[in-house]
Coordinates of C-alpha atoms and ligand atoms in Angstrom, one line a residue:
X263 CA -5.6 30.1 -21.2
X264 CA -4.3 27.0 -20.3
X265 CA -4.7 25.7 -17.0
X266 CA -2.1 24.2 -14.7
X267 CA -2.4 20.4 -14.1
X268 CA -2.5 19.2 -10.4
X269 CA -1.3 15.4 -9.1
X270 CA -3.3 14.8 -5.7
X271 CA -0.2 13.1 -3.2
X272 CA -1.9 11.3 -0.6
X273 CA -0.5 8.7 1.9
X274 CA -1.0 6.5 4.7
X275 CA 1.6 7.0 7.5
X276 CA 2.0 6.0 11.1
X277 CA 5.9 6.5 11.8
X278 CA 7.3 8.7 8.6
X279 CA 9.2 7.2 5.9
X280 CA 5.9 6.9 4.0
X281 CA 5.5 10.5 4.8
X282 CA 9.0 10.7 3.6
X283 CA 8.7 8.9 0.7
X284 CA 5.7 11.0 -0.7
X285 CA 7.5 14.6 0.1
X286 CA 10.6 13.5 -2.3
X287 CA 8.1 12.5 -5.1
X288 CA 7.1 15.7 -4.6
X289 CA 10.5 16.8 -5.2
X290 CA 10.4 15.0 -8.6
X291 CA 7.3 16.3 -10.1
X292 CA 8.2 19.7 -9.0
X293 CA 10.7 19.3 -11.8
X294 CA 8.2 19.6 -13.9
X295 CA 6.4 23.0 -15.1
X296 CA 3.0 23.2 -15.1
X297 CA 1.9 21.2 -13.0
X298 CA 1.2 21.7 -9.3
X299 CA 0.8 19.7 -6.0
X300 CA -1.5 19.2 -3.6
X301 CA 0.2 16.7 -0.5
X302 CA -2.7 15.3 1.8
X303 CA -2.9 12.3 4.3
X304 CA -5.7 10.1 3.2
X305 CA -7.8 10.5 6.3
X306 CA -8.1 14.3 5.1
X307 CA -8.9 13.7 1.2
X308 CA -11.9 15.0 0.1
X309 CA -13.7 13.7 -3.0
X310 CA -13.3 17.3 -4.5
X311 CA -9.7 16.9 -3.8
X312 CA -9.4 13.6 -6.0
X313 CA -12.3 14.6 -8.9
X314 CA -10.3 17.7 -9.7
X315 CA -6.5 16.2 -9.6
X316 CA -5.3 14.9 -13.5
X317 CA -2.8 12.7 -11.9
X318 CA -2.0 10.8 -8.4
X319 CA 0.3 9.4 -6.2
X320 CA -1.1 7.0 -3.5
X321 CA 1.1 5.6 -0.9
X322 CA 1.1 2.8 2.2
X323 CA 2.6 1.6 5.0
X324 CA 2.6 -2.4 5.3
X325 CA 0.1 -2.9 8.1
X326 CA -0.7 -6.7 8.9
X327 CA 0.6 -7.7 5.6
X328 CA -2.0 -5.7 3.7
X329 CA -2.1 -1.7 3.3
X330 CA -3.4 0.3 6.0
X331 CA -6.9 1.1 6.3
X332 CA -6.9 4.6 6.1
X333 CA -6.2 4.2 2.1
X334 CA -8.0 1.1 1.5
X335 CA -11.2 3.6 3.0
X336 CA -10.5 6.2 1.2
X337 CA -10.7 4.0 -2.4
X338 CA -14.3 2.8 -1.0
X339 CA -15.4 6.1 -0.2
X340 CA -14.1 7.2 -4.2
X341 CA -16.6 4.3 -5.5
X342 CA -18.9 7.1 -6.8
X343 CA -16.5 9.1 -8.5
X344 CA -14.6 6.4 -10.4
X345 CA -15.5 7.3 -13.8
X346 CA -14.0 11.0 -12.4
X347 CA -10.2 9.3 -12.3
X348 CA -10.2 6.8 -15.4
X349 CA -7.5 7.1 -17.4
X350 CA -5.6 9.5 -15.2
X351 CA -1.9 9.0 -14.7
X352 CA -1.2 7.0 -11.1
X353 CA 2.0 6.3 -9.3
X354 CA 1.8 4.1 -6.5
X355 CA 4.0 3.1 -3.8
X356 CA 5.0 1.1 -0.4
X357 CA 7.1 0.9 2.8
X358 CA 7.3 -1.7 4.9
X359 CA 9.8 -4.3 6.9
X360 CA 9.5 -7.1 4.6
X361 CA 6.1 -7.3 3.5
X362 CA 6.2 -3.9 1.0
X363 CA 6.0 -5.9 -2.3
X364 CA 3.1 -7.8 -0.9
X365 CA 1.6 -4.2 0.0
X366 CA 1.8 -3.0 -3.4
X367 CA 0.5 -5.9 -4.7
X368 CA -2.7 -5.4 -2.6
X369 CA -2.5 -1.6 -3.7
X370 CA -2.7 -2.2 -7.0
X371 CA -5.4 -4.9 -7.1
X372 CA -7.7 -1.7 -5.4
X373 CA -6.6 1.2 -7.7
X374 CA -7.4 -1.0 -10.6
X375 CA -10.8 -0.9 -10.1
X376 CA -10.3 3.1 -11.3
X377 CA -9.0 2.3 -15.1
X378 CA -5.9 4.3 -14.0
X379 CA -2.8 4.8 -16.2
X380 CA 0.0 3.3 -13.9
X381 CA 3.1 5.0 -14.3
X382 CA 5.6 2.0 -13.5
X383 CA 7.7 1.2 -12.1
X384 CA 6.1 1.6 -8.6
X385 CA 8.3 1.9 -5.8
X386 CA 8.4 -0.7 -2.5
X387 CA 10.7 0.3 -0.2
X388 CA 12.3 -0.7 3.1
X389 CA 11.7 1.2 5.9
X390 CA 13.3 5.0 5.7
X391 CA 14.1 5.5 2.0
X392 CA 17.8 5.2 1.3
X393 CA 19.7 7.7 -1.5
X394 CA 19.2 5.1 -3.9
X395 CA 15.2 4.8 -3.4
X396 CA 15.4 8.8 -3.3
X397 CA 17.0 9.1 -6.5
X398 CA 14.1 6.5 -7.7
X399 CA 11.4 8.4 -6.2
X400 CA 12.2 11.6 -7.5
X401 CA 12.6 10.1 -11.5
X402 CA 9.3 8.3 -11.1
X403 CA 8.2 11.6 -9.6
X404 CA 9.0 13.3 -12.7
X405 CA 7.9 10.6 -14.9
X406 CA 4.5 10.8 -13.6
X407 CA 4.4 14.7 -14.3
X408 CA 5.3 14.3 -17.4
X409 CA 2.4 11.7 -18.2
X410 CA 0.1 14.2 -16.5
X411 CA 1.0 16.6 -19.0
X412 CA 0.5 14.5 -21.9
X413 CA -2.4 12.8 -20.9
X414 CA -5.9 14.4 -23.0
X415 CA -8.9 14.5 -20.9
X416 CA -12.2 13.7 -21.8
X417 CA -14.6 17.0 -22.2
X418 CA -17.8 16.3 -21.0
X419 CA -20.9 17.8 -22.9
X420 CA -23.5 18.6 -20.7
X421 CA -27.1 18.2 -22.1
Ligands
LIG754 C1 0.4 -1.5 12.9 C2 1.5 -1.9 12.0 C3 1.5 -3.1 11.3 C4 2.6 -3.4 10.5 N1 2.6 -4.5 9.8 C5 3.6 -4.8 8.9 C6 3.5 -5.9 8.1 O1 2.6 -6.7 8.1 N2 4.5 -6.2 7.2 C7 5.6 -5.3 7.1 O2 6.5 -5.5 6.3 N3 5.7 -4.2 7.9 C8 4.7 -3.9 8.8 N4 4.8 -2.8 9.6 C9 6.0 -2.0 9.5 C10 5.7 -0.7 8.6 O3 5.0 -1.0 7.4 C11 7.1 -0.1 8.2 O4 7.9 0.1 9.3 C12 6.9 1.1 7.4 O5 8.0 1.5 6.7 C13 6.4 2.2 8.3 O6 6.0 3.3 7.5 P1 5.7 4.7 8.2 O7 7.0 5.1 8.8 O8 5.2 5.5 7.1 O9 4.7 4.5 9.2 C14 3.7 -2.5 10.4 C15 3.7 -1.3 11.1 C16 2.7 -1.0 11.9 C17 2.7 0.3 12.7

């Protein structure tokens, strides 16, 4: 049987259009058979929740010209598990009032600690997405999926 994929979705928040943001990737990799969604703030991730995910989506607000803490805690706390997500698909993206390409920048120094396969590109965006970040969100969205779906896992043998 074969099993359904899953892309973990998990954020960093404090007004919404992150929030926002992350719902309409959703809508993009829900384009895709086969592969299902779990959508999860990053105070409330569990390492379970990230060893057993083939793909992500992390997401910030700009906070102080860096990310916001929540995530950059929840990428400590996955230290252990880092061998867990290498090579897994990863889209990442930002909001912010100026300072969102900065934000990704700082996102993607800490993710690359992981080996992760980026699906790019990844999305900065201004405030409250616009149509025209929406329509990008949901293609990347999509893209992602489909990397998901093509990506082989290592099997693990267990002496
Ligand atoms: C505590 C705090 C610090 C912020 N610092 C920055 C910043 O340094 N640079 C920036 O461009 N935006 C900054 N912002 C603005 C937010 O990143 C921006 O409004 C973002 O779109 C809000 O995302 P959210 O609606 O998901 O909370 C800050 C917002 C908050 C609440």
């Amino acid at each position: 049987m074969v099993k359904n994929k899953k892309i973990l979705i998990t954020y960093a928040s404090a007004i919404g259009s992150t929030e926002k943001l992350a719902q309409v990737i959703a809508e993009g990799i829900r384009k895709v058979d086969g592969v299902s969604i779990e959508v999860k703030r990053a105070r409330d991730v569990k390492t379970d929740d990230v060893v057993s995910a083939n793909g992500y989506v992390f997401g910030s607000h700009s906070a102080s010209e860096y990310i916001e803490g929540e995530i950059k805690t929840l990428f400590e706390g996955l230290s252990p598990v880092k061998e867990k997500m290498s090579g897994k698909p990863v889209l990442l993206f930002t909001t912010g009032q100026g300072m969102q390409v900065l934000a990704l920048a700082s996102i993607e120094k800490l993710v690359d600690v992981f080996n992760p396969q980026l699906i790019k590109p990844s999305l900065a965006v201004k405030g409250m997405p616009g149509e025209a970040d929406k329509a990008n969100a949901i293609a990347m969205g999509e893209k992602l999926a489909d990397a998901v779906k093509k990506t082989q896992e290592p099997t693990y043998i267990v002496a």
